[in-house]
JSON list of C-alpha atoms in Angstrom, two decimals:
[
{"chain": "A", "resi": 1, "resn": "UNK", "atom": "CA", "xyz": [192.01, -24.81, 92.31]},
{"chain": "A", "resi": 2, "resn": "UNK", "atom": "CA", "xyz": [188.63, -25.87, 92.59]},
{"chain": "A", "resi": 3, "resn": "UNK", "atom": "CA", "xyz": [187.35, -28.02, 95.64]},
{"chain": "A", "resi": 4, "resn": "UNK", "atom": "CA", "xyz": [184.50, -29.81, 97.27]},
{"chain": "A", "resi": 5, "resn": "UNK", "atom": "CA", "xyz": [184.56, -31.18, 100.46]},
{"chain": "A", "resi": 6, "resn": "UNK", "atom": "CA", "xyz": [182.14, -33.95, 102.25]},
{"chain": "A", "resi": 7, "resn": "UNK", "atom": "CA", "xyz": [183.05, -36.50, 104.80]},
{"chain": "A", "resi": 8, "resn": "UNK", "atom": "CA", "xyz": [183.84, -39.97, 103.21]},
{"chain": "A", "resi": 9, "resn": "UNK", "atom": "CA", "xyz": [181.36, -41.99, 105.29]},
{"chain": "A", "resi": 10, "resn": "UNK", "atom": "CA", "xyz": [178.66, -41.68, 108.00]},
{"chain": "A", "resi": 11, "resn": "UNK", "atom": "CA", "xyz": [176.62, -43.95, 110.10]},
{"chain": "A", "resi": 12, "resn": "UNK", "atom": "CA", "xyz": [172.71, -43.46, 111.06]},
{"chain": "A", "resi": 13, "resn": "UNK", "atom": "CA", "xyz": [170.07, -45.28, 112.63]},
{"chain": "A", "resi": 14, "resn": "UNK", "atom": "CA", "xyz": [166.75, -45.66, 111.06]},
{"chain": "A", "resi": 15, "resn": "UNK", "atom": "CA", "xyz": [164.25, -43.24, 111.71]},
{"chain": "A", "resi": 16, "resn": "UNK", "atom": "CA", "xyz": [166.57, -41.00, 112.49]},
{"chain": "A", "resi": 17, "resn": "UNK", "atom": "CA", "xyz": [168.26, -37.85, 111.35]},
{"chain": "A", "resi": 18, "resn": "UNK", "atom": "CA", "xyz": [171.30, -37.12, 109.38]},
{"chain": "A", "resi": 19, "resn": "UNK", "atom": "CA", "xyz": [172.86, -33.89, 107.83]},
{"chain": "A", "resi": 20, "resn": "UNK", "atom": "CA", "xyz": [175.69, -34.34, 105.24]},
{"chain": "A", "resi": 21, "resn": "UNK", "atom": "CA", "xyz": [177.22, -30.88, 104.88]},
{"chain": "A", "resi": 22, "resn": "UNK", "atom": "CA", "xyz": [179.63, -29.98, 101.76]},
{"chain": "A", "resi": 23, "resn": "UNK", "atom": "CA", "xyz": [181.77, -27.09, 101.68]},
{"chain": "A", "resi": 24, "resn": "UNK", "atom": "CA", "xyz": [183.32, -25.78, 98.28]},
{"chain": "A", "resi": 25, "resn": "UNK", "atom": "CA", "xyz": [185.67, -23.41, 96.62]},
{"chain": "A", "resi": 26, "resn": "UNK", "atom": "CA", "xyz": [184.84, -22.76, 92.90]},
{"chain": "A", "resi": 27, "resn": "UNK", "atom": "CA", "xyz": [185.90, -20.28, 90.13]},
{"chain": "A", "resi": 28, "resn": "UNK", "atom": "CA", "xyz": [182.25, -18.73, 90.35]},
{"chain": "A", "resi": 29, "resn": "UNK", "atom": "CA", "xyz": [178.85, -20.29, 91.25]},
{"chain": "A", "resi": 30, "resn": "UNK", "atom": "CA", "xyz": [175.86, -21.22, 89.02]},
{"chain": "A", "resi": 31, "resn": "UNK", "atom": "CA", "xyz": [174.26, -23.45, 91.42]},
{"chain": "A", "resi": 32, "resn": "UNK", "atom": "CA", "xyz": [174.77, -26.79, 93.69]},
{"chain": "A", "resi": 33, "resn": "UNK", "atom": "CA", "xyz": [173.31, -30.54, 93.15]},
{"chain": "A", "resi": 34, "resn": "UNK", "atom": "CA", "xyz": [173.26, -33.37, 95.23]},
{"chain": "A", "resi": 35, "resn": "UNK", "atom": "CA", "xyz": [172.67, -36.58, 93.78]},
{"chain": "A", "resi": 36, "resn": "UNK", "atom": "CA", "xyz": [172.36, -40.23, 95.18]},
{"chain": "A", "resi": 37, "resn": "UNK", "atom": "CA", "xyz": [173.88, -43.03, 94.25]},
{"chain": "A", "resi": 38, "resn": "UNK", "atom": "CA", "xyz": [173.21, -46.79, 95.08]},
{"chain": "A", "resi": 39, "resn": "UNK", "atom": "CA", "xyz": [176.37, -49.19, 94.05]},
{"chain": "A", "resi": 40, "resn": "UNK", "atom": "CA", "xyz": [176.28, -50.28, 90.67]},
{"chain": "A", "resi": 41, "resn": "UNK", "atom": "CA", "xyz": [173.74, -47.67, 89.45]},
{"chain": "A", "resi": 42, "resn": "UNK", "atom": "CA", "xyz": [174.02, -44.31, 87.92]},
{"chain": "A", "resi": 43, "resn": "UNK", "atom": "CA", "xyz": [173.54, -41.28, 90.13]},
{"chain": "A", "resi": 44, "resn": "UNK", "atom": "CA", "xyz": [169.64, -39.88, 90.62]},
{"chain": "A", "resi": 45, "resn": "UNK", "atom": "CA", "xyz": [169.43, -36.33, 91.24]},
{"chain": "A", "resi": 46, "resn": "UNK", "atom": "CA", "xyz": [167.55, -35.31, 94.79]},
{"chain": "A", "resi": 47, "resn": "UNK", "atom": "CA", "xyz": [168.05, -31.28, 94.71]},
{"chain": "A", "resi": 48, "resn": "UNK", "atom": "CA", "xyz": [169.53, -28.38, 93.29]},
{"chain": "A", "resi": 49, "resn": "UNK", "atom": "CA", "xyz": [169.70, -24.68, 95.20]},
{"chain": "A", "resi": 50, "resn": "UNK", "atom": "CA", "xyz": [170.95, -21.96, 93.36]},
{"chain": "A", "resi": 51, "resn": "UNK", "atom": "CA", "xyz": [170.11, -19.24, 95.88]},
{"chain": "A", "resi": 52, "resn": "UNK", "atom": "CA", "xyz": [170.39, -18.90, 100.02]},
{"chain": "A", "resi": 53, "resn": "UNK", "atom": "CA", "xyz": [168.00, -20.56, 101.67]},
{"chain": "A", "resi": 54, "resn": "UNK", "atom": "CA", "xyz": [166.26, -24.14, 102.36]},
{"chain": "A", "resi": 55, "resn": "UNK", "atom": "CA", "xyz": [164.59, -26.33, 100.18]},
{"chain": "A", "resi": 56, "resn": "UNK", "atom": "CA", "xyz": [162.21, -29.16, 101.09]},
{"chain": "A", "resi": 57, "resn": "UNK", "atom": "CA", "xyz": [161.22, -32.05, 99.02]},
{"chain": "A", "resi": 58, "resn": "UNK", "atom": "CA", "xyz": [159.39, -35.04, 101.19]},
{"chain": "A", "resi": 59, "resn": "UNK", "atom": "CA", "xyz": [161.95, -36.35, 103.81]},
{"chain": "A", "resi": 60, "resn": "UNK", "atom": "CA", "xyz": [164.87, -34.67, 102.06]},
{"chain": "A", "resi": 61, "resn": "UNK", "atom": "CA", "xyz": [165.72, -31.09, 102.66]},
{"chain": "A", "resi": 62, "resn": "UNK", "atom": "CA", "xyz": [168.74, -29.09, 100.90]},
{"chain": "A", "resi": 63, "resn": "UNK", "atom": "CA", "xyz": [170.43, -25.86, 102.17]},
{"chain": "A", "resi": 64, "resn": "UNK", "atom": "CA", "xyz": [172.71, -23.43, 100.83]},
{"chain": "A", "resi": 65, "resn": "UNK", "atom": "CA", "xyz": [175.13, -20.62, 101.82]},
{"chain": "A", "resi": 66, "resn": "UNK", "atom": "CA", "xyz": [176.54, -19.06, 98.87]},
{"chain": "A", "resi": 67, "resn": "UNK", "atom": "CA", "xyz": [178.89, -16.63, 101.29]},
{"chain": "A", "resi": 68, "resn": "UNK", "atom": "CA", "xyz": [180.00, -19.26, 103.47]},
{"chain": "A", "resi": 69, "resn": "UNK", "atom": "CA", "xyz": [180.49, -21.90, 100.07]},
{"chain": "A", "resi": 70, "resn": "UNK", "atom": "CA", "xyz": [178.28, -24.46, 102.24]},
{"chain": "A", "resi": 71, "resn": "UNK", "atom": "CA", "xyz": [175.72, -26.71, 101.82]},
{"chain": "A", "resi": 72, "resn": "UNK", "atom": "CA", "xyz": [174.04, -29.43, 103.78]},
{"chain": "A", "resi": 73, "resn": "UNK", "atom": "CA", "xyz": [171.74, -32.42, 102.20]},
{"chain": "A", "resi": 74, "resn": "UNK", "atom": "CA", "xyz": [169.09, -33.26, 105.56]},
{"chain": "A", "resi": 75, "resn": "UNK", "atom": "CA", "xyz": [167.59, -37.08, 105.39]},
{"chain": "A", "resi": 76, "resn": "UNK", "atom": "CA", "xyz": [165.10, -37.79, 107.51]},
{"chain": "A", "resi": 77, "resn": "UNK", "atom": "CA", "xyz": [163.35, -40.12, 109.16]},
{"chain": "A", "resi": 78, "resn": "UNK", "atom": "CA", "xyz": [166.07, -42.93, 107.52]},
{"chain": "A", "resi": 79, "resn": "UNK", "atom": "CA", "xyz": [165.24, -45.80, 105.73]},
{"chain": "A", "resi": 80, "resn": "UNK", "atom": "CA", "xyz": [167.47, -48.86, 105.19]},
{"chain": "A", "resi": 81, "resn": "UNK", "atom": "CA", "xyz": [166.98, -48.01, 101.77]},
{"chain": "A", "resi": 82, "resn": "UNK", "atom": "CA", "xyz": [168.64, -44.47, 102.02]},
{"chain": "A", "resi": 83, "resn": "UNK", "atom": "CA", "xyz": [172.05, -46.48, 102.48]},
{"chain": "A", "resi": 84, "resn": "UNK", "atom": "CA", "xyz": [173.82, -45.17, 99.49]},
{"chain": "A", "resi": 85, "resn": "UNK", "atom": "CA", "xyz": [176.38, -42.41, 98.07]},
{"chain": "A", "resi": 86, "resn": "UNK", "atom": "CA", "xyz": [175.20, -38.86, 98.31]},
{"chain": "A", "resi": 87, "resn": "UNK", "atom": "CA", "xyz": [177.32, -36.19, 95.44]},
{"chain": "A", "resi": 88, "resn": "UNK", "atom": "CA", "xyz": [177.62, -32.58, 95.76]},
{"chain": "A", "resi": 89, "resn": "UNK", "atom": "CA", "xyz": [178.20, -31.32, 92.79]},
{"chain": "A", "resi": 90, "resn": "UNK", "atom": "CA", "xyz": [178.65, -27.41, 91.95]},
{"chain": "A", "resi": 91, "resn": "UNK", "atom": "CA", "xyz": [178.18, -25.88, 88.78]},
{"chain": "A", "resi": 92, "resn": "UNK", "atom": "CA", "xyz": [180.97, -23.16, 88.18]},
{"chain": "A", "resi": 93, "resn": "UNK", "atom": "CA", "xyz": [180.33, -19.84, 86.07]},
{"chain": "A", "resi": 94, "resn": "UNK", "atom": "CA", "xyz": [181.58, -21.75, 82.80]},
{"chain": "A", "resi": 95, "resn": "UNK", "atom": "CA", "xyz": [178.41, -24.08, 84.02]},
{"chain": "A", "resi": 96, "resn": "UNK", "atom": "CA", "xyz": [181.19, -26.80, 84.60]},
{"chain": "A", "resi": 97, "resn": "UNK", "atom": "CA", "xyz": [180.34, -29.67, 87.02]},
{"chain": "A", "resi": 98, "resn": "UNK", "atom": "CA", "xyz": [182.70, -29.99, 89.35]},
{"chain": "A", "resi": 99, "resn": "UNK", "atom": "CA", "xyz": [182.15, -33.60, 91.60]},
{"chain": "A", "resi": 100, "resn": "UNK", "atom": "CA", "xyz": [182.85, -34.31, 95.04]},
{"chain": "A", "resi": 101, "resn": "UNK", "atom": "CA", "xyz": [184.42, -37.99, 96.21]},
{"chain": "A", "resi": 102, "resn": "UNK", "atom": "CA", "xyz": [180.76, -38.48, 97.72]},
{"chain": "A", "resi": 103, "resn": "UNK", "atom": "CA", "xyz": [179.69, -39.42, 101.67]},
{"chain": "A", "resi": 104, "resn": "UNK", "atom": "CA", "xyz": [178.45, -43.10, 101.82]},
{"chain": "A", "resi": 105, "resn": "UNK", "atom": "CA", "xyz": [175.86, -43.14, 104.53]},
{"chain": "A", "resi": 106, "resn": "UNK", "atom": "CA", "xyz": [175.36, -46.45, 106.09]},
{"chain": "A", "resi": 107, "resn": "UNK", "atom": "CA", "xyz": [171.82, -46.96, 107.78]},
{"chain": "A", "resi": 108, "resn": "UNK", "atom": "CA", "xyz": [171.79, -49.27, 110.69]},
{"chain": "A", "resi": 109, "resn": "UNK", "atom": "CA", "xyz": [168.39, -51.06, 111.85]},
{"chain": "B", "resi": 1, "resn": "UNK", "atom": "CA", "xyz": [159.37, -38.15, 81.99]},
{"chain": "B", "resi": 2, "resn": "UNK", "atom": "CA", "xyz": [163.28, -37.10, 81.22]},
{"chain": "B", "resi": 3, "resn": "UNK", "atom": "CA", "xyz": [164.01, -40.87, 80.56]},
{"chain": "B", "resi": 4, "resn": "UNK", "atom": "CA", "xyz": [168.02, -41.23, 79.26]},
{"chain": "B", "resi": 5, "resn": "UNK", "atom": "CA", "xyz": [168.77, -45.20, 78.01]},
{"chain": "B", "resi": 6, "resn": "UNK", "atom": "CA", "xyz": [172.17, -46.58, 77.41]},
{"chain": "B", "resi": 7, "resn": "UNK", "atom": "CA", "xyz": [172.89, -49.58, 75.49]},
{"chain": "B", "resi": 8, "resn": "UNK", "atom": "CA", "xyz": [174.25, -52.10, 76.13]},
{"chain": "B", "resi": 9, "resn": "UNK", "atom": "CA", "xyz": [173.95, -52.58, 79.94]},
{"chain": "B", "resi": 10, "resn": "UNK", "atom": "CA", "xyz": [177.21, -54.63, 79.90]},
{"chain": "B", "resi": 11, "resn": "UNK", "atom": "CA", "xyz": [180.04, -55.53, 77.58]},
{"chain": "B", "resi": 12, "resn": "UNK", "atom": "CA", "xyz": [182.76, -57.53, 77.75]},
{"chain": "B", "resi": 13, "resn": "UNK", "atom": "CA", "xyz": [185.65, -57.45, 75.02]},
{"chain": "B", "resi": 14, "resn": "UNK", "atom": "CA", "xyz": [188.65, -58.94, 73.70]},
{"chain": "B", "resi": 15, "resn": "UNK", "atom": "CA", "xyz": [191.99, -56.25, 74.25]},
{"chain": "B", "resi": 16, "resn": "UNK", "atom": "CA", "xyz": [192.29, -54.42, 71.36]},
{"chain": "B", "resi": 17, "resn": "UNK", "atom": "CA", "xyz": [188.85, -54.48, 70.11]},
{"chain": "B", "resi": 18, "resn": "UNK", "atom": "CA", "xyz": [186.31, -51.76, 69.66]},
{"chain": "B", "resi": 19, "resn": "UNK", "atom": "CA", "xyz": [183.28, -50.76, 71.85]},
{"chain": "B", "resi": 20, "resn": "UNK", "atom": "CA", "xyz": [180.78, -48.62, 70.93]},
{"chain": "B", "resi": 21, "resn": "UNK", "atom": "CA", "xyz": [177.89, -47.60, 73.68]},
{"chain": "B", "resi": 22, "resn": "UNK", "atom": "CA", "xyz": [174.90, -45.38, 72.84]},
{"chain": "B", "resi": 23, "resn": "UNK", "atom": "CA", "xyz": [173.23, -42.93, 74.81]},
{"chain": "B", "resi": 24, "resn": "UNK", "atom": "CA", "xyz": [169.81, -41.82, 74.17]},
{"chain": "B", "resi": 25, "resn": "UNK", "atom": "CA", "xyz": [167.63, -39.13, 75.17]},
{"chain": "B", "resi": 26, "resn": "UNK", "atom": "CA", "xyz": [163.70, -40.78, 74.62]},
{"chain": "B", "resi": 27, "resn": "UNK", "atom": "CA", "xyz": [161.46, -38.11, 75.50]},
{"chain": "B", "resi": 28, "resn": "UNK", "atom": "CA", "xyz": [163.21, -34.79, 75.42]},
{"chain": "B", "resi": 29, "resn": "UNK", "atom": "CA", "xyz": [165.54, -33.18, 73.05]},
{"chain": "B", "resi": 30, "resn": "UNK", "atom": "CA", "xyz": [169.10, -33.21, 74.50]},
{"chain": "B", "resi": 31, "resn": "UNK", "atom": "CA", "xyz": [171.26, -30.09, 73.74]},
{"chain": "B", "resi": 32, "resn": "UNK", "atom": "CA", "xyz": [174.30, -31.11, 75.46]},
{"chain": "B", "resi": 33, "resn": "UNK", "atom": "CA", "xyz": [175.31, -34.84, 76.23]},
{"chain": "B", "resi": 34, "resn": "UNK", "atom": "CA", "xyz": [178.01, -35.90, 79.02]},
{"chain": "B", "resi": 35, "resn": "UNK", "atom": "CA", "xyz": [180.00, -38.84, 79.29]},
{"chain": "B", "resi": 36, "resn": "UNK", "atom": "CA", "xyz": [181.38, -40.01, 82.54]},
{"chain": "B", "resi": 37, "resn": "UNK", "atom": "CA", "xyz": [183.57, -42.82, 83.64]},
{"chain": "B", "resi": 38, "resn": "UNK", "atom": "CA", "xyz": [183.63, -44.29, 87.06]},
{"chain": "B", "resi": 39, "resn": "UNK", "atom": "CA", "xyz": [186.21, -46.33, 88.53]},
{"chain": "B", "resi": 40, "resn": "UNK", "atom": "CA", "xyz": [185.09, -48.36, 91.76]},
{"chain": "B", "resi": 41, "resn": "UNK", "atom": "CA", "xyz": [184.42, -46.69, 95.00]},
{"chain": "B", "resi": 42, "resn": "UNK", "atom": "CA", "xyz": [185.43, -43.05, 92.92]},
{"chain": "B", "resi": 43, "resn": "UNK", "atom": "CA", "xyz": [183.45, -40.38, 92.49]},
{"chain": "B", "resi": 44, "resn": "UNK", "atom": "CA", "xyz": [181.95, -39.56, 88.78]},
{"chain": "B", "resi": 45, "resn": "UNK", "atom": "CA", "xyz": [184.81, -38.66, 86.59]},
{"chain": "B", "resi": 46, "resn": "UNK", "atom": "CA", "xyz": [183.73, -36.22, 83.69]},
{"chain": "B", "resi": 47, "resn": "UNK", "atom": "CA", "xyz": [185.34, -37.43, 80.72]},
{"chain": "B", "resi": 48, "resn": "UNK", "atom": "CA", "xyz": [183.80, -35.20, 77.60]},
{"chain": "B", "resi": 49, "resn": "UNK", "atom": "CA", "xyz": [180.78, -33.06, 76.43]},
{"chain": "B", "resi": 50, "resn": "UNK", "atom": "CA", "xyz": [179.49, -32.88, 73.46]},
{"chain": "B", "resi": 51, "resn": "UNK", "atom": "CA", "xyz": [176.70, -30.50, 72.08]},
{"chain": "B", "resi": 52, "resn": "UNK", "atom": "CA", "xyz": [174.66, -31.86, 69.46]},
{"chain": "B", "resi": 53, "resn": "UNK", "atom": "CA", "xyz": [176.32, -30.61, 65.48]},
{"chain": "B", "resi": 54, "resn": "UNK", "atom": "CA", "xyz": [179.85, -30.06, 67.14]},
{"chain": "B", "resi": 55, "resn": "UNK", "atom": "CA", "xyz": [182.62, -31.60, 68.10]},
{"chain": "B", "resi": 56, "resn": "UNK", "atom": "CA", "xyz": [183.05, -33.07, 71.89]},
{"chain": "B", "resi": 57, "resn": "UNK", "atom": "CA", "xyz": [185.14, -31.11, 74.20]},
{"chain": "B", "resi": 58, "resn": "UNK", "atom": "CA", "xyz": [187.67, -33.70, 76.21]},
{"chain": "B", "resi": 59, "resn": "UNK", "atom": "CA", "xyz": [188.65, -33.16, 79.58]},
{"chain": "B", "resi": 60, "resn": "UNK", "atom": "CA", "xyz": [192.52, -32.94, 80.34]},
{"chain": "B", "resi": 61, "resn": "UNK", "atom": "CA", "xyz": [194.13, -36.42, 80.76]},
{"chain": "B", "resi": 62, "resn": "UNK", "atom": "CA", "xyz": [191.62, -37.95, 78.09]},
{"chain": "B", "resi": 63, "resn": "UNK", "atom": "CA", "xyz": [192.24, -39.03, 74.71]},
{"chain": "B", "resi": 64, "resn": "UNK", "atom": "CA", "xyz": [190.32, -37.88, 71.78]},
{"chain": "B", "resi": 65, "resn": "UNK", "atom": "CA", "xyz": [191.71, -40.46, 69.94]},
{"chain": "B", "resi": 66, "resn": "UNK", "atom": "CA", "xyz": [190.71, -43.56, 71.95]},
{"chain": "B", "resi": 67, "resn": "UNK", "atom": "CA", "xyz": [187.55, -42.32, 72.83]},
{"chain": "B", "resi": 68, "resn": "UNK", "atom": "CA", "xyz": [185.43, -41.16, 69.99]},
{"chain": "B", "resi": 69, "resn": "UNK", "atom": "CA", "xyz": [182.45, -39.27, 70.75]},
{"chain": "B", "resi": 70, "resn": "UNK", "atom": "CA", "xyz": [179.80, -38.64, 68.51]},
{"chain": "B", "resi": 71, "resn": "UNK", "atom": "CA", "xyz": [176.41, -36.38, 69.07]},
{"chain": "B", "resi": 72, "resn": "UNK", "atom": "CA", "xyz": [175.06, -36.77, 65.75]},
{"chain": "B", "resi": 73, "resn": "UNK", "atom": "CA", "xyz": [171.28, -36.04, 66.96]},
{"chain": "B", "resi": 74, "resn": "UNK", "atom": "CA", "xyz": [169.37, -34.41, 69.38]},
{"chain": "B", "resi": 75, "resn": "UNK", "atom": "CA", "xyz": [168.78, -37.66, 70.73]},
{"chain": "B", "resi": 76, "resn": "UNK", "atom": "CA", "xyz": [171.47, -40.13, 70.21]},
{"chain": "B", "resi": 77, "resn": "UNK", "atom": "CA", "xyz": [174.95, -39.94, 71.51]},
{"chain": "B", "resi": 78, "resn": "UNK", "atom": "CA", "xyz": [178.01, -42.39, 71.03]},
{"chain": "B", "resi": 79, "resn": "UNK", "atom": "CA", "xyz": [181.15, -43.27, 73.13]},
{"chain": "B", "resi": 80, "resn": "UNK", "atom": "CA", "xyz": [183.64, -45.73, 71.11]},
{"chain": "B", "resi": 81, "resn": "UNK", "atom": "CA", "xyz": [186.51, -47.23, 73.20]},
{"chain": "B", "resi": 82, "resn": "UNK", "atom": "CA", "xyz": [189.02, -47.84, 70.21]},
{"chain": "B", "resi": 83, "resn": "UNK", "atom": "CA", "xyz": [191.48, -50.85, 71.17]},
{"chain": "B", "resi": 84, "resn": "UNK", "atom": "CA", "xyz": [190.32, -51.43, 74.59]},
{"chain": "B", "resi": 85, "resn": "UNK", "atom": "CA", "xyz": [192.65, -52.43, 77.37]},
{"chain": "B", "resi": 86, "resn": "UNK", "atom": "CA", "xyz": [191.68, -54.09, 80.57]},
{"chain": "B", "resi": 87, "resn": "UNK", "atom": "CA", "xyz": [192.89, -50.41, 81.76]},
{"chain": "B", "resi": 88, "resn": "UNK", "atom": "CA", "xyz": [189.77, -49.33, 79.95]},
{"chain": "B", "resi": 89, "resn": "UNK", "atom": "CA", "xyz": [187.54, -51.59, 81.87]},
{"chain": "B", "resi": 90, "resn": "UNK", "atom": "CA", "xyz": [185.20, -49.44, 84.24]},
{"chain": "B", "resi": 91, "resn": "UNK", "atom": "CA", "xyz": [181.61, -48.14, 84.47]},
{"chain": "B", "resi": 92, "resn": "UNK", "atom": "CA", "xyz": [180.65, -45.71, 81.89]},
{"chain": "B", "resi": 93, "resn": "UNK", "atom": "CA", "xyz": [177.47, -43.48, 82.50]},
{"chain": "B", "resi": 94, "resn": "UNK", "atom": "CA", "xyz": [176.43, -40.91, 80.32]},
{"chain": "B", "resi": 95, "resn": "UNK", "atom": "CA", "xyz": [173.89, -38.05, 81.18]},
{"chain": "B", "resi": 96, "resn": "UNK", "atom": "CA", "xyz": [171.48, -35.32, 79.04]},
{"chain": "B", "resi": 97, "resn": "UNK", "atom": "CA", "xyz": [170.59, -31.83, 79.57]},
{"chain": "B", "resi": 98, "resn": "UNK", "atom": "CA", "xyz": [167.87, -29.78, 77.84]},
{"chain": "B", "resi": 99, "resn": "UNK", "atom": "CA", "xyz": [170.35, -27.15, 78.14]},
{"chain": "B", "resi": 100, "resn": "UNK", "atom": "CA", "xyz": [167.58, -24.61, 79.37]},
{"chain": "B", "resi": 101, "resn": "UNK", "atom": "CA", "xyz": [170.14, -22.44, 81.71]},
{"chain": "B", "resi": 102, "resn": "UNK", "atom": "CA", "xyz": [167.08, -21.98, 84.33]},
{"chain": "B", "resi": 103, "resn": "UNK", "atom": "CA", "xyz": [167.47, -25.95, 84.93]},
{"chain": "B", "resi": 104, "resn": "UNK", "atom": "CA", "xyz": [170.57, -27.60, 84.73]},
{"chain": "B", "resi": 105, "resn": "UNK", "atom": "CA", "xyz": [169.53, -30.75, 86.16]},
{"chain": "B", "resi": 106, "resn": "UNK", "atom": "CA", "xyz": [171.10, -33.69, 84.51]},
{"chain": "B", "resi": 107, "resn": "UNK", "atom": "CA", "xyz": [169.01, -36.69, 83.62]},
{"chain": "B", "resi": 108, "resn": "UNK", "atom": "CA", "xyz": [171.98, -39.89, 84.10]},
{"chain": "B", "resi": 109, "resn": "UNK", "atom": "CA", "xyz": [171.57, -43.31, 81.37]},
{"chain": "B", "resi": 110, "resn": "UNK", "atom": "CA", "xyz": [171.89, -46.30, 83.64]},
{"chain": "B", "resi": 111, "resn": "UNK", "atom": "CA", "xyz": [175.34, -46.62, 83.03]},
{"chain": "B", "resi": 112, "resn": "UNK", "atom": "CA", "xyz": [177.55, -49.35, 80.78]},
{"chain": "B", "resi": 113, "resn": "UNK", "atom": "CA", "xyz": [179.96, -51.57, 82.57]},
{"chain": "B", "resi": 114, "resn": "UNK", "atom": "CA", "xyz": [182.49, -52.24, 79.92]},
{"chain": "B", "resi": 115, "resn": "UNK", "atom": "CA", "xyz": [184.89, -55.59, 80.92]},
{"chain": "B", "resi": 116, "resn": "UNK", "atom": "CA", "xyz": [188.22, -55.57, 78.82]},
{"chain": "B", "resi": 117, "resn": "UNK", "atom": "CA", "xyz": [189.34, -59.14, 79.18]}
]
């Protein structure tokens, strides 16, 4: 079958540091999305990596490891308003999404 | 740009009635259209897609029947919840791609929260 795993919640200060990691199995691979989502609102799409590597956009960074089926989503220095839902979502070789359950990140002051 | 509008924002109904919610692309041309349903605290379930000319393709577990999709444009897609139960009542969000297989990125509506009373 076809998984995703992230942790179900984390906790951060501001100004800090946090790396939510996802690991997936998938009936092929056309690429990997993370998304954020604030309660009540519609996901917003932060990052997509479709080969090895890092990617850096501002304070959020996204890496991938196709041969380990692994990804991370970095955040940093936090901001109260980075409290929200962060989706990985992987795109399988029929370009299906397939969703994970989504790490809530609480930011403390 | 890459600006997807749903309408309405909210809608609350009688059980048994009819609710229709449109999704619209309003500055790009959207090949494919997905409709998603999300039930508090759960992730984004996928519930059809539908390319523009051709009839939606349902997920397992959802009914064709109760919820009509239609993807009569480029720009314009519709989700109707035929006789709505309070079962039915959840957050419906619908999303557009250009369908250009270099960039799959999804552009997300602001959702519909859909009451059945």
């Amino acid at each position: 079958g076809q998984n995703i795993d992230q942790p179900t919640e984390m906790t951060a200060t501001e100004g800090a540091i946090v790396q939510i990691n996802c690991t997936y199995q998938t009936s092929g691979f056309n690429g990997l999305f993370w998304y954020q989502q604030h309660a009540g609102e519609a996901p917003t799409f932060l990052s997509y990596n479709v080969l090895d590597g890092l990617e850096e956009k501002g304070r959020f960074s996204s890496f991938l490891s196709r041969s380990k089926g692994y990804s991370y989503l970095l955040l940093k220095e936090l901001q109260m308003k980075d409290s929200a839902s962060y989706l990985c979502v992987v795109m399988d070789s029929n370009y299906q999404l397939i969703w994970g359950a989504g790490t809530k990140l609480i930011i403390k002051p | 740009g890459a600006v997807v509008s749903q309408h309405p924002s909210w809608v609350i109904c009688k059980s048994g009635t009819s609710v229709k919610i449109e999704c619209r692309s309003l500055d790009f041309q959207a090949t494919t259209m997905f409709w998603y349903r999300q039930f508090p605290k759960q992730s984004l379930m996928l519930m059809a897609t539908s390319n523009e000319g051709s009839k939606a393709t349902y997920e397992q577990g959802v009914e064709k029947d109760k919820f009509l999709i239609n993807h009569a444009s480029l720009t314009l897609s519709t989700l109707t919840v035929t006789s709505a139960h309070p079962e039915d009542s959840s957050f419906y969000i619908c999303s557009a791609s250009p369908g250009d297989r270099e960039s799959y990125e999804q552009y997300f509506g602001p959702g519909t929260r859909l009451t059945v009373t």
